[in-house]
Tab-separated table of C-alpha atoms in Angstrom:
chain	number	residue	atom	x	y	z
A	1	UNK	CA	-29.235	-17.712	-13.846
A	2	UNK	CA	-27.867	-20.005	-11.142
A	3	UNK	CA	-24.156	-20.592	-11.598
A	4	UNK	CA	-23.460	-23.530	-9.289
A	5	UNK	CA	-20.120	-25.013	-8.309
A	6	UNK	CA	-19.950	-28.481	-6.764
A	7	UNK	CA	-17.749	-28.621	-3.639
A	8	UNK	CA	-17.231	-32.336	-2.994
A	9	UNK	CA	-15.937	-33.760	0.299
A	10	UNK	CA	-16.282	-37.393	-0.689
A	11	UNK	CA	-12.908	-39.173	-0.531
A	12	UNK	CA	-10.861	-36.319	0.963
A	13	UNK	CA	-10.927	-33.559	3.571
A	14	UNK	CA	-9.957	-29.989	2.741
A	15	UNK	CA	-8.443	-27.738	5.373
A	16	UNK	CA	-10.632	-24.876	6.604
A	17	UNK	CA	-8.243	-22.385	5.015
A	18	UNK	CA	-8.476	-24.183	1.664
A	19	UNK	CA	-12.272	-24.236	1.760
A	20	UNK	CA	-12.350	-20.480	2.298
A	21	UNK	CA	-9.783	-19.897	-0.444
A	22	UNK	CA	-11.775	-21.924	-2.935
A	23	UNK	CA	-15.036	-20.202	-2.006
A	24	UNK	CA	-13.495	-16.752	-2.530
A	25	UNK	CA	-12.092	-17.793	-5.903
A	26	UNK	CA	-15.377	-19.359	-7.043
A	27	UNK	CA	-17.353	-16.233	-6.102
A	28	UNK	CA	-14.840	-14.008	-7.899
A	29	UNK	CA	-15.353	-16.068	-11.071
A	30	UNK	CA	-19.058	-15.215	-11.070
A	31	UNK	CA	-20.614	-18.295	-9.486
A	32	UNK	CA	-23.515	-17.618	-7.149
A	33	UNK	CA	-24.279	-21.005	-5.558
A	34	UNK	CA	-22.443	-23.963	-4.003
A	35	UNK	CA	-23.592	-27.585	-4.099
A	36	UNK	CA	-22.251	-28.892	-0.774
A	37	UNK	CA	-21.568	-32.657	-0.905
A	38	UNK	CA	-20.481	-33.092	2.721
A	39	UNK	CA	-20.777	-36.862	3.277
A	40	UNK	CA	-18.904	-37.715	6.530
A	41	UNK	CA	-16.927	-34.464	6.798
A	42	UNK	CA	-19.261	-32.676	9.259
A	43	UNK	CA	-20.094	-34.168	12.657
A	44	UNK	CA	-23.697	-35.234	12.105
A	45	UNK	CA	-25.060	-36.993	15.180
A	46	UNK	CA	-27.398	-39.255	13.197
A	47	UNK	CA	-24.433	-41.065	11.635
A	48	UNK	CA	-21.900	-40.475	14.434
A	49	UNK	CA	-20.101	-43.853	13.998
A	50	UNK	CA	-19.359	-43.029	10.351
A	51	UNK	CA	-17.794	-39.592	10.751
A	52	UNK	CA	-14.277	-38.894	9.433
A	53	UNK	CA	-11.758	-38.249	12.248
A	54	UNK	CA	-10.927	-34.806	10.833
A	55	UNK	CA	-14.526	-33.778	10.160
A	56	UNK	CA	-15.603	-30.220	10.878
A	57	UNK	CA	-17.736	-29.539	13.912
A	58	UNK	CA	-21.121	-28.037	13.142
A	59	UNK	CA	-19.906	-24.763	14.605
A	60	UNK	CA	-16.889	-24.739	12.281
A	61	UNK	CA	-19.021	-25.498	9.256
A	62	UNK	CA	-21.569	-22.834	10.254
A	63	UNK	CA	-18.763	-20.256	10.188
A	64	UNK	CA	-17.698	-21.414	6.719
A	65	UNK	CA	-21.308	-21.353	5.557
A	66	UNK	CA	-21.722	-17.797	6.826
A	67	UNK	CA	-18.558	-16.797	4.974
A	68	UNK	CA	-19.854	-18.446	1.804
A	69	UNK	CA	-23.137	-16.577	2.076
A	70	UNK	CA	-21.262	-13.299	2.603
A	71	UNK	CA	-19.651	-13.895	-0.794
A	72	UNK	CA	-23.076	-14.188	-2.434
A	73	UNK	CA	-22.964	-17.976	-2.732
A	74	UNK	CA	-26.349	-19.617	-2.155
A	75	UNK	CA	-25.955	-22.959	-0.328
A	76	UNK	CA	-27.502	-26.130	-1.763
A	77	UNK	CA	-26.951	-29.153	0.506
A	78	UNK	CA	-26.523	-32.554	-1.140
A	79	UNK	CA	-27.361	-35.717	0.801
A	80	UNK	CA	-27.173	-39.058	-0.980
A	81	UNK	CA	-30.427	-40.885	-0.216
A	82	UNK	CA	-30.360	-43.818	-2.633
A	83	UNK	CA	-26.932	-44.885	-3.921
A	84	UNK	CA	-23.427	-43.815	-2.884
A	85	UNK	CA	-24.170	-44.528	0.751
A	86	UNK	CA	-20.772	-46.203	1.185
A	87	UNK	CA	-19.681	-43.860	3.948
A	88	UNK	CA	-22.724	-44.947	5.997
A	89	UNK	CA	-23.442	-48.478	4.796
A	90	UNK	CA	-19.780	-49.469	5.078
A	91	UNK	CA	-20.087	-49.116	8.853
A	92	UNK	CA	-21.150	-52.290	10.680
A	93	UNK	CA	-23.856	-50.395	12.593
A	94	UNK	CA	-25.719	-49.721	9.338
A	95	UNK	CA	-25.228	-52.962	7.404
A	96	UNK	CA	-28.919	-53.947	7.957
A	97	UNK	CA	-29.960	-50.922	5.860
A	98	UNK	CA	-28.286	-52.200	2.689
A	99	UNK	CA	-30.284	-53.205	-0.375
A	100	UNK	CA	-28.153	-56.341	-0.690
A	101	UNK	CA	-25.943	-57.643	2.156
A	102	UNK	CA	-22.886	-57.868	-0.105
A	103	UNK	CA	-23.248	-54.333	-1.564
A	104	UNK	CA	-22.540	-51.297	0.576
A	105	UNK	CA	-23.545	-48.550	-1.854
A	106	UNK	CA	-27.338	-48.608	-1.923
A	107	UNK	CA	-30.030	-48.086	0.712
A	108	UNK	CA	-33.012	-50.451	0.705
A	109	UNK	CA	-36.008	-48.153	0.237
A	110	UNK	CA	-38.418	-50.845	1.478
A	111	UNK	CA	-36.989	-50.783	5.003
A	112	UNK	CA	-38.667	-48.301	7.386
A	113	UNK	CA	-35.356	-47.890	9.240
A	114	UNK	CA	-33.817	-46.423	6.075
A	115	UNK	CA	-36.494	-43.766	5.786
A	116	UNK	CA	-36.182	-42.991	9.502
A	117	UNK	CA	-32.402	-42.567	9.269
A	118	UNK	CA	-32.510	-40.396	6.154
A	119	UNK	CA	-35.375	-38.284	7.496
A	120	UNK	CA	-33.357	-37.612	10.656
A	121	UNK	CA	-30.333	-36.690	8.550
A	122	UNK	CA	-32.422	-34.311	6.454
A	123	UNK	CA	-33.631	-32.619	9.632
A	124	UNK	CA	-30.009	-32.270	10.794
A	125	UNK	CA	-29.036	-30.754	7.455
A	126	UNK	CA	-31.935	-28.304	7.632
A	127	UNK	CA	-30.931	-27.246	11.144
A	128	UNK	CA	-27.335	-26.788	10.037
A	129	UNK	CA	-27.988	-24.931	6.764
A	130	UNK	CA	-30.804	-22.727	8.031
A	131	UNK	CA	-32.819	-20.906	5.394
A	132	UNK	CA	-32.328	-22.554	1.995
A	133	UNK	CA	-34.174	-22.554	-1.322
A	134	UNK	CA	-33.313	-26.075	-2.506
A	135	UNK	CA	-32.040	-29.439	-1.261
A	136	UNK	CA	-30.334	-32.099	-3.414
A	137	UNK	CA	-31.177	-35.717	-2.577
A	138	UNK	CA	-28.645	-37.475	-4.835
A	139	UNK	CA	-29.894	-40.476	-6.776
A	140	UNK	CA	-27.005	-41.317	-9.091
A	141	UNK	CA	-25.298	-44.665	-9.680
A	142	UNK	CA	-27.499	-46.722	-7.375
A	143	UNK	CA	-26.046	-49.950	-8.733
A	144	UNK	CA	-27.932	-52.465	-6.587
A	145	UNK	CA	-31.212	-50.537	-6.358
A	146	UNK	CA	-34.434	-52.617	-6.350
A	147	UNK	CA	-32.691	-56.005	-6.222
A	148	UNK	CA	-33.730	-57.288	-2.792
A	149	UNK	CA	-36.796	-59.599	-2.897
A	150	UNK	CA	-39.150	-56.992	-1.431
A	151	UNK	CA	-38.044	-54.176	-3.731
A	152	UNK	CA	-37.980	-56.472	-6.763
A	153	UNK	CA	-41.567	-57.526	-6.082
A	154	UNK	CA	-42.649	-53.892	-5.812
A	155	UNK	CA	-41.035	-52.990	-9.117
A	156	UNK	CA	-43.106	-55.683	-10.816
A	157	UNK	CA	-46.159	-53.601	-9.912
A	158	UNK	CA	-44.894	-50.006	-9.993
A	159	UNK	CA	-41.640	-50.030	-11.964
A	160	UNK	CA	-38.218	-48.853	-10.776
A	161	UNK	CA	-39.042	-45.181	-11.269
A	162	UNK	CA	-42.244	-45.666	-9.300
A	163	UNK	CA	-40.383	-47.292	-6.428
A	164	UNK	CA	-37.731	-44.571	-6.396
A	165	UNK	CA	-40.281	-41.752	-6.471
A	166	UNK	CA	-42.291	-43.357	-3.659
A	167	UNK	CA	-39.079	-43.164	-1.623
A	168	UNK	CA	-38.389	-39.574	-2.615
A	169	UNK	CA	-41.982	-38.486	-2.048
A	170	UNK	CA	-41.750	-39.560	1.589
A	171	UNK	CA	-38.365	-37.908	2.125
A	172	UNK	CA	-39.358	-34.609	0.535
A	173	UNK	CA	-42.601	-33.986	2.423
A	174	UNK	CA	-40.823	-31.771	4.940
A	175	UNK	CA	-38.977	-29.918	2.169
A	176	UNK	CA	-42.064	-29.223	0.070
A	177	UNK	CA	-44.023	-28.073	3.140
A	178	UNK	CA	-41.227	-25.610	3.839
A	179	UNK	CA	-41.139	-24.298	0.280
A	180	UNK	CA	-37.774	-25.913	-0.456
A	181	UNK	CA	-37.148	-27.138	-4.009
A	182	UNK	CA	-36.202	-30.864	-4.032
A	183	UNK	CA	-33.367	-31.693	-6.440
A	184	UNK	CA	-31.977	-34.993	-7.702
A	185	UNK	CA	-29.661	-36.442	-10.336
A	186	UNK	CA	-31.544	-37.482	-13.446
A	187	UNK	CA	-30.275	-41.098	-13.663
A	188	UNK	CA	-33.381	-42.982	-12.560
A	189	UNK	CA	-35.674	-40.858	-14.755
A	190	UNK	CA	-33.786	-41.047	-18.052
A	191	UNK	CA	-33.143	-44.766	-17.514
A	192	UNK	CA	-36.913	-45.348	-17.484
A	193	UNK	CA	-38.429	-42.769	-19.880
A	194	UNK	CA	-41.528	-44.912	-20.465
A	195	UNK	CA	-42.415	-44.541	-16.776
A	196	UNK	CA	-42.272	-40.730	-16.710
A	197	UNK	CA	-45.879	-39.945	-17.639
A	198	UNK	CA	-47.632	-41.777	-14.736
A	199	UNK	CA	-45.412	-39.984	-12.220
A	200	UNK	CA	-45.424	-36.489	-13.748
A	201	UNK	CA	-47.334	-34.757	-10.915
A	202	UNK	CA	-44.633	-35.786	-8.428
A	203	UNK	CA	-41.721	-35.416	-10.857
A	204	UNK	CA	-42.718	-31.809	-11.528
A	205	UNK	CA	-42.020	-30.979	-7.895
A	206	UNK	CA	-38.340	-31.821	-8.471
A	207	UNK	CA	-35.544	-30.254	-10.457
A	208	UNK	CA	-33.299	-32.757	-12.261
A	209	UNK	CA	-29.566	-32.400	-12.694
A	210	UNK	CA	-28.309	-33.836	-15.968
A	211	UNK	CA	-24.692	-34.688	-16.737
A	212	UNK	CA	-22.917	-35.646	-19.892
A	213	UNK	CA	-19.255	-34.858	-19.572
A	214	UNK	CA	-18.256	-35.118	-23.218
A	215	UNK	CA	-20.667	-32.493	-24.565
A	216	UNK	CA	-19.441	-29.159	-25.902
A	217	UNK	CA	-20.860	-26.177	-27.772
A	218	UNK	CA	-22.817	-28.161	-30.376
A	219	UNK	CA	-26.192	-29.828	-30.102
A	220	UNK	CA	-24.906	-33.386	-29.672
A	221	UNK	CA	-25.250	-34.994	-26.266
A	222	UNK	CA	-28.065	-32.829	-24.908
A	223	UNK	CA	-30.840	-35.353	-25.510
A	224	UNK	CA	-31.519	-35.962	-21.819
A	225	UNK	CA	-32.105	-32.254	-21.218
A	226	UNK	CA	-34.539	-32.103	-24.115
A	227	UNK	CA	-36.287	-35.300	-22.969
A	228	UNK	CA	-36.878	-33.883	-19.498
A	229	UNK	CA	-37.843	-30.400	-20.661
A	230	UNK	CA	-40.313	-31.814	-23.200
A	231	UNK	CA	-41.977	-33.613	-20.289
A	232	UNK	CA	-42.301	-30.257	-18.521
A	233	UNK	CA	-39.536	-30.955	-15.985
A	234	UNK	CA	-36.945	-28.477	-14.721
A	235	UNK	CA	-33.315	-29.257	-15.572
A	236	UNK	CA	-29.862	-28.166	-14.409
A	237	UNK	CA	-27.182	-29.196	-16.964
A	238	UNK	CA	-23.879	-30.273	-15.417
A	239	UNK	CA	-20.322	-30.173	-16.752
A	240	UNK	CA	-17.127	-31.246	-14.967
A	241	UNK	CA	-13.801	-29.641	-14.173
A	242	UNK	CA	-12.662	-32.908	-12.558
A	243	UNK	CA	-14.039	-36.316	-13.536
A	244	UNK	CA	-13.386	-39.930	-14.537
A	245	UNK	CA	-10.332	-40.230	-16.763
A	246	UNK	CA	-8.210	-37.499	-15.164
A	247	UNK	CA	-4.507	-38.200	-14.934
A	248	UNK	CA	-2.982	-38.879	-11.524
A	249	UNK	CA	-1.808	-35.287	-11.027
A	250	UNK	CA	-3.283	-33.447	-14.039
A	251	UNK	CA	-6.682	-32.855	-15.653
A	252	UNK	CA	-7.492	-34.862	-18.756
A	253	UNK	CA	-8.294	-33.081	-22.008
A	254	UNK	CA	-11.740	-31.783	-22.914
A	255	UNK	CA	-12.891	-30.179	-19.666
A	256	UNK	CA	-12.580	-26.660	-21.091
A	257	UNK	CA	-15.009	-27.115	-23.990
A	258	UNK	CA	-17.310	-29.151	-21.727
A	259	UNK	CA	-17.593	-26.466	-19.019
A	260	UNK	CA	-17.995	-23.612	-21.489
A	261	UNK	CA	-20.357	-25.465	-23.824
A	262	UNK	CA	-22.630	-26.670	-21.027
A	263	UNK	CA	-23.046	-23.153	-19.635
A	264	UNK	CA	-23.814	-21.817	-23.119
A	265	UNK	CA	-26.375	-24.537	-23.780
A	266	UNK	CA	-28.048	-23.974	-20.408
A	267	UNK	CA	-28.760	-20.410	-21.523
A	268	UNK	CA	-29.857	-21.460	-25.029
A	269	UNK	CA	-32.271	-24.074	-23.671
A	270	UNK	CA	-33.820	-21.757	-21.099
A	271	UNK	CA	-32.628	-23.696	-18.038
A	272	UNK	CA	-32.634	-22.157	-14.550
A	273	UNK	CA	-28.865	-22.488	-14.385
A	274	UNK	CA	-25.992	-24.940	-14.667
A	275	UNK	CA	-23.523	-26.706	-12.397
A	276	UNK	CA	-19.786	-27.267	-12.797
A	277	UNK	CA	-19.131	-30.501	-10.918
A	278	UNK	CA	-15.721	-31.406	-9.508
A	279	UNK	CA	-15.466	-34.971	-8.186
A	280	UNK	CA	-12.945	-35.320	-5.368
A	281	UNK	CA	-12.213	-38.966	-6.177
A	282	UNK	CA	-10.271	-37.561	-9.149
A	283	UNK	CA	-7.560	-35.961	-7.066
A	284	UNK	CA	-6.378	-33.036	-9.244
A	285	UNK	CA	-6.006	-29.958	-7.057
A	286	UNK	CA	-8.175	-26.836	-7.331
A	287	UNK	CA	-5.430	-24.641	-8.776
A	288	UNK	CA	-5.194	-26.823	-11.886
A	289	UNK	CA	-8.960	-26.516	-12.396
A	290	UNK	CA	-9.287	-22.740	-11.985
A	291	UNK	CA	-9.131	-21.823	-15.666
A	292	UNK	CA	-11.666	-24.579	-16.402
A	293	UNK	CA	-14.121	-23.519	-13.704
A	294	UNK	CA	-13.909	-19.873	-14.837
A	295	UNK	CA	-15.143	-20.785	-18.311
A	296	UNK	CA	-18.757	-21.338	-17.215
A	297	UNK	CA	-19.667	-17.717	-16.425
A	298	UNK	CA	-17.358	-16.449	-19.183
A	299	UNK	CA	-19.116	-18.512	-21.869
A	300	UNK	CA	-22.765	-17.860	-21.003
A	301	UNK	CA	-23.717	-14.994	-23.286
A	302	UNK	CA	-20.935	-14.798	-25.892
A	303	UNK	CA	-20.851	-16.240	-29.387
A	304	UNK	CA	-17.223	-17.369	-29.536
A	305	UNK	CA	-16.243	-20.998	-29.137
A	306	UNK	CA	-12.536	-20.157	-28.862
A	307	UNK	CA	-11.407	-21.104	-25.364
A	308	UNK	CA	-8.377	-18.786	-25.503
A	309	UNK	CA	-10.630	-15.839	-26.373
A	310	UNK	CA	-12.986	-16.639	-23.506
A	311	UNK	CA	-10.094	-16.883	-21.037
A	312	UNK	CA	-8.885	-13.372	-21.874
A	313	UNK	CA	-11.681	-12.272	-19.556
A	314	UNK	CA	-10.434	-14.405	-16.660
A	315	UNK	CA	-7.324	-12.411	-15.819
A	316	UNK	CA	-5.121	-15.401	-16.613
A	317	UNK	CA	-1.704	-14.278	-17.922
A	318	UNK	CA	-2.895	-10.684	-17.970
A	319	UNK	CA	-5.519	-11.525	-20.594
A	320	UNK	CA	-2.795	-11.903	-23.248
A	321	UNK	CA	-4.394	-14.242	-25.785
A	322	UNK	CA	-1.124	-15.416	-27.343
A	323	UNK	CA	0.218	-16.431	-23.935
A	324	UNK	CA	-3.099	-18.075	-23.024
A	325	UNK	CA	-2.935	-20.134	-26.223
A	326	UNK	CA	0.563	-21.285	-25.270
A	327	UNK	CA	-0.685	-22.169	-21.809
A	328	UNK	CA	-3.566	-24.185	-23.253
A	329	UNK	CA	-1.137	-26.013	-25.508
A	330	UNK	CA	0.865	-26.879	-22.387
A	331	UNK	CA	-2.211	-28.225	-20.606
A	332	UNK	CA	-3.065	-30.325	-23.664
A	333	UNK	CA	0.439	-31.815	-23.771
A	334	UNK	CA	0.416	-32.411	-20.007
A	335	UNK	CA	-2.826	-34.387	-20.359
A	336	UNK	CA	-1.188	-36.990	-22.591
A	337	UNK	CA	-2.290	-40.512	-21.712
A	338	UNK	CA	-0.156	-43.510	-20.896
A	339	UNK	CA	-0.978	-46.809	-19.154
A	340	UNK	CA	-1.898	-46.315	-15.488
A	341	UNK	CA	-1.769	-42.537	-15.793
A	342	UNK	CA	-5.399	-42.205	-14.666
A	343	UNK	CA	-6.448	-42.839	-11.072
A	344	UNK	CA	-9.128	-45.380	-12.010
A	345	UNK	CA	-6.407	-47.522	-13.646
A	346	UNK	CA	-4.619	-47.716	-10.286
A	347	UNK	CA	-7.640	-49.116	-8.475
A	348	UNK	CA	-9.769	-46.115	-7.474
A	349	UNK	CA	-13.394	-47.324	-7.527
A	350	UNK	CA	-12.223	-50.760	-8.651
A	351	UNK	CA	-15.392	-52.218	-7.092
A	352	UNK	CA	-17.545	-49.173	-8.103
A	353	UNK	CA	-17.552	-47.841	-4.530
A	354	UNK	CA	-16.480	-44.255	-3.841
A	355	UNK	CA	-14.281	-45.157	-0.913
A	356	UNK	CA	-10.690	-46.120	-0.134
A	357	UNK	CA	-11.049	-49.879	-0.629
A	358	UNK	CA	-7.849	-51.221	-2.181
A	359	UNK	CA	-8.058	-53.737	-5.031
A	360	UNK	CA	-7.249	-57.385	-4.263
A	361	UNK	CA	-3.768	-58.829	-4.619
A	362	UNK	CA	-2.856	-59.311	-8.267
A	363	UNK	CA	-5.466	-56.859	-9.572
A	364	UNK	CA	-2.864	-54.439	-10.917
A	365	UNK	CA	-0.524	-57.132	-12.220
A	366	UNK	CA	-3.325	-58.638	-14.280
A	367	UNK	CA	-3.935	-55.275	-15.938
A	368	UNK	CA	-0.245	-54.726	-16.708
A	369	UNK	CA	-0.300	-57.387	-19.418
A	370	UNK	CA	0.331	-56.204	-22.988
A	371	UNK	CA	0.488	-52.521	-21.983
A	372	UNK	CA	3.171	-50.260	-23.475
A	373	UNK	CA	4.108	-46.591	-23.061
A	374	UNK	CA	4.140	-44.586	-26.276
A	375	UNK	CA	7.506	-43.280	-27.425
A	376	UNK	CA	6.306	-39.661	-27.438
A	377	UNK	CA	4.813	-39.494	-23.926
A	378	UNK	CA	7.895	-38.183	-22.120
A	379	UNK	CA	8.575	-35.765	-24.985
A	380	UNK	CA	5.083	-34.289	-24.595
A	381	UNK	CA	5.514	-33.897	-20.834
A	382	UNK	CA	8.897	-32.228	-21.424
A	383	UNK	CA	7.294	-29.840	-23.923
A	384	UNK	CA	4.517	-29.007	-21.447
A	385	UNK	CA	7.097	-28.348	-18.750
A	386	UNK	CA	9.030	-26.020	-21.081
A	387	UNK	CA	5.863	-24.044	-21.893
A	388	UNK	CA	4.919	-23.574	-18.232
A	389	UNK	CA	8.490	-22.573	-17.413
A	390	UNK	CA	8.449	-19.952	-20.200
A	391	UNK	CA	5.277	-18.422	-18.693
A	392	UNK	CA	6.410	-18.472	-15.083
A	393	UNK	CA	7.457	-14.802	-14.964
A	394	UNK	CA	3.984	-13.811	-16.205
A	395	UNK	CA	2.044	-15.978	-13.741
A	396	UNK	CA	4.434	-17.271	-11.040
A	397	UNK	CA	1.836	-18.865	-8.740
A	398	UNK	CA	-0.205	-20.561	-11.473
A	399	UNK	CA	2.810	-21.929	-13.353
A	400	UNK	CA	4.426	-23.199	-10.139
A	401	UNK	CA	1.396	-25.452	-9.611
A	402	UNK	CA	1.549	-26.750	-13.181
A	403	UNK	CA	5.307	-27.324	-13.068
A	404	UNK	CA	4.995	-29.307	-9.845
A	405	UNK	CA	2.182	-31.422	-11.276
A	406	UNK	CA	4.135	-32.196	-14.449
A	407	UNK	CA	7.232	-33.115	-12.415
A	408	UNK	CA	5.178	-35.534	-10.315
A	409	UNK	CA	3.541	-36.966	-13.439
A	410	UNK	CA	6.984	-37.581	-14.980
A	411	UNK	CA	8.061	-39.461	-11.856
A	412	UNK	CA	4.838	-41.456	-12.044
A	413	UNK	CA	5.622	-42.248	-15.693
A	414	UNK	CA	9.048	-43.557	-14.684
A	415	UNK	CA	7.407	-45.899	-12.142
A	416	UNK	CA	4.965	-47.199	-14.738
A	417	UNK	CA	7.793	-47.825	-17.221
A	418	UNK	CA	9.653	-49.844	-14.572
A	419	UNK	CA	6.512	-51.789	-13.723
A	420	UNK	CA	5.798	-52.662	-17.348
A	421	UNK	CA	9.408	-53.798	-17.747
A	422	UNK	CA	9.031	-56.059	-14.695
A	423	UNK	CA	11.747	-54.172	-12.826
A	424	UNK	CA	11.668	-53.069	-9.190
A	425	UNK	CA	11.252	-49.367	-8.385
A	426	UNK	CA	10.764	-47.292	-5.239
A	427	UNK	CA	7.110	-46.237	-5.319
A	428	UNK	CA	7.133	-45.258	-1.646
A	429	UNK	CA	9.237	-42.156	-2.359
A	430	UNK	CA	6.706	-40.832	-4.866
A	431	UNK	CA	3.875	-41.674	-2.479
A	432	UNK	CA	5.491	-39.418	0.112
A	433	UNK	CA	5.935	-36.642	-2.466
A	434	UNK	CA	2.265	-36.958	-3.401
A	435	UNK	CA	1.300	-36.759	0.275
A	436	UNK	CA	3.382	-33.590	0.675
A	437	UNK	CA	1.658	-32.042	-2.322
A	438	UNK	CA	-1.772	-33.031	-0.952
A	439	UNK	CA	-0.933	-31.586	2.478
A	440	UNK	CA	-0.965	-28.073	1.034
A	441	UNK	CA	-4.725	-28.293	0.587
A	442	UNK	CA	-5.887	-31.341	2.559
A	443	UNK	CA	-5.881	-32.294	6.228
A	444	UNK	CA	-3.197	-34.701	7.464
A	445	UNK	CA	-5.111	-37.990	7.622
A	446	UNK	CA	-6.787	-37.194	4.302
A	447	UNK	CA	-3.458	-36.613	2.525
A	448	UNK	CA	-1.969	-39.780	4.009
A	449	UNK	CA	-5.003	-41.899	3.119
A	450	UNK	CA	-5.280	-40.539	-0.419
A	451	UNK	CA	-1.592	-41.073	-1.173
A	452	UNK	CA	-1.818	-44.659	0.120
A	453	UNK	CA	-4.925	-45.382	-1.947
A	454	UNK	CA	-3.083	-43.994	-4.956
A	455	UNK	CA	0.216	-45.864	-4.561
A	456	UNK	CA	-0.393	-48.977	-2.441
A	457	UNK	CA	-1.214	-51.129	-5.504
A	458	UNK	CA	2.074	-50.092	-7.165
A	459	UNK	CA	4.038	-50.534	-3.934
A	460	UNK	CA	2.626	-54.058	-3.560
A	461	UNK	CA	3.345	-54.779	-7.222
A	462	UNK	CA	7.003	-53.817	-6.815
A	463	UNK	CA	7.243	-55.740	-3.535
A	464	UNK	CA	6.212	-58.894	-5.402
A	465	UNK	CA	8.905	-58.239	-8.030
A	466	UNK	CA	11.534	-57.784	-5.330
A	467	UNK	CA	10.460	-60.980	-3.583
A	468	UNK	CA	10.820	-62.957	-6.809
A	469	UNK	CA	14.259	-61.581	-7.715
């Protein structure tokens, strides 16, 4: 059974020390593979103009990769080859490769230059990763796919799935010749189920990764897995320890049942394995995800659906179930929602791009209308804080992280309350506190950029209030 953890470098840059720390923790939990979504965080020559200023050299990444392998973690590289090409297509050198001139997310698969670029990148990845068993080629959320005149005309004859698989067939020739399993997200397949049968011979060469982040232990929500398996296709079910809807500093509710239930259902449905994804654009730190990530391996073979019972095997709070239940109650209270408590409400991905584009002037103000903070929100955060404080002697390091996150969330709540009241507040101070918190696990430019993406809309909003007063 492959137990895969998704290590995502889109949107932020971890320090080398933090990468190693996370790898050691993931291996200790029982995971045996890493999905490496590197994007612009390693110095690939093929896309040299696009590389992040703090990116790892290939030599530095090779050392990390060797360390990961020494921990028993099989590497699976992920290279986006359809959508989510923002980090490449946002650079002026690569604008001609876009599907549509005004959209920077999607490659145009009808342009030979696209195939040449991606083929060169695949070769670079293969040189860097060395001996591997599988290679993930992305394929999710390709919003503008098949919309240029050439691609649109092709889809009239072969369908969108046909056009996509023609693209993937060309890119995977080198992988298949080398005995490497091609992988991709399942989006394009399940969106066009009527087109599956004509392309089955090629589709069967791939393994498809299916996500549905609200599923749990029951049968509901697993239809895509069953659809693909009934067609004779291989499937990797995916859960999430960090995803859309997370609070600014804290995980949202429901991740625990999702991670545990997905692992259990992967076993029940006879899948090769499962993946716990963790999307970096939701900026909750690793330490607040650890108990969630641990649930995958813990839940595989057991019958219980009680999260507190499963976590007794994680070492958390000495395995004391009563204390674990109190901790889980604290995490539930900490996840309480209020307006603009989630990063997407502040403008992350406002234009659907996974990049640091800030929303236009007035975007946040328009969304402030008719929003109110519930009377019990601060009370719930206070209760969460009290629970974590009561457990601090039992788990000093873990509870310190939770207490800091709740304190930051309470300050964020105070800013939102001021904003909704139309009163000025100092958002820059909290931005600096967020940057300091990020600096403990991110590189300097990354922490600065992330904190500015997070708080610039609020800072601008308050600046407008001050100018009017």
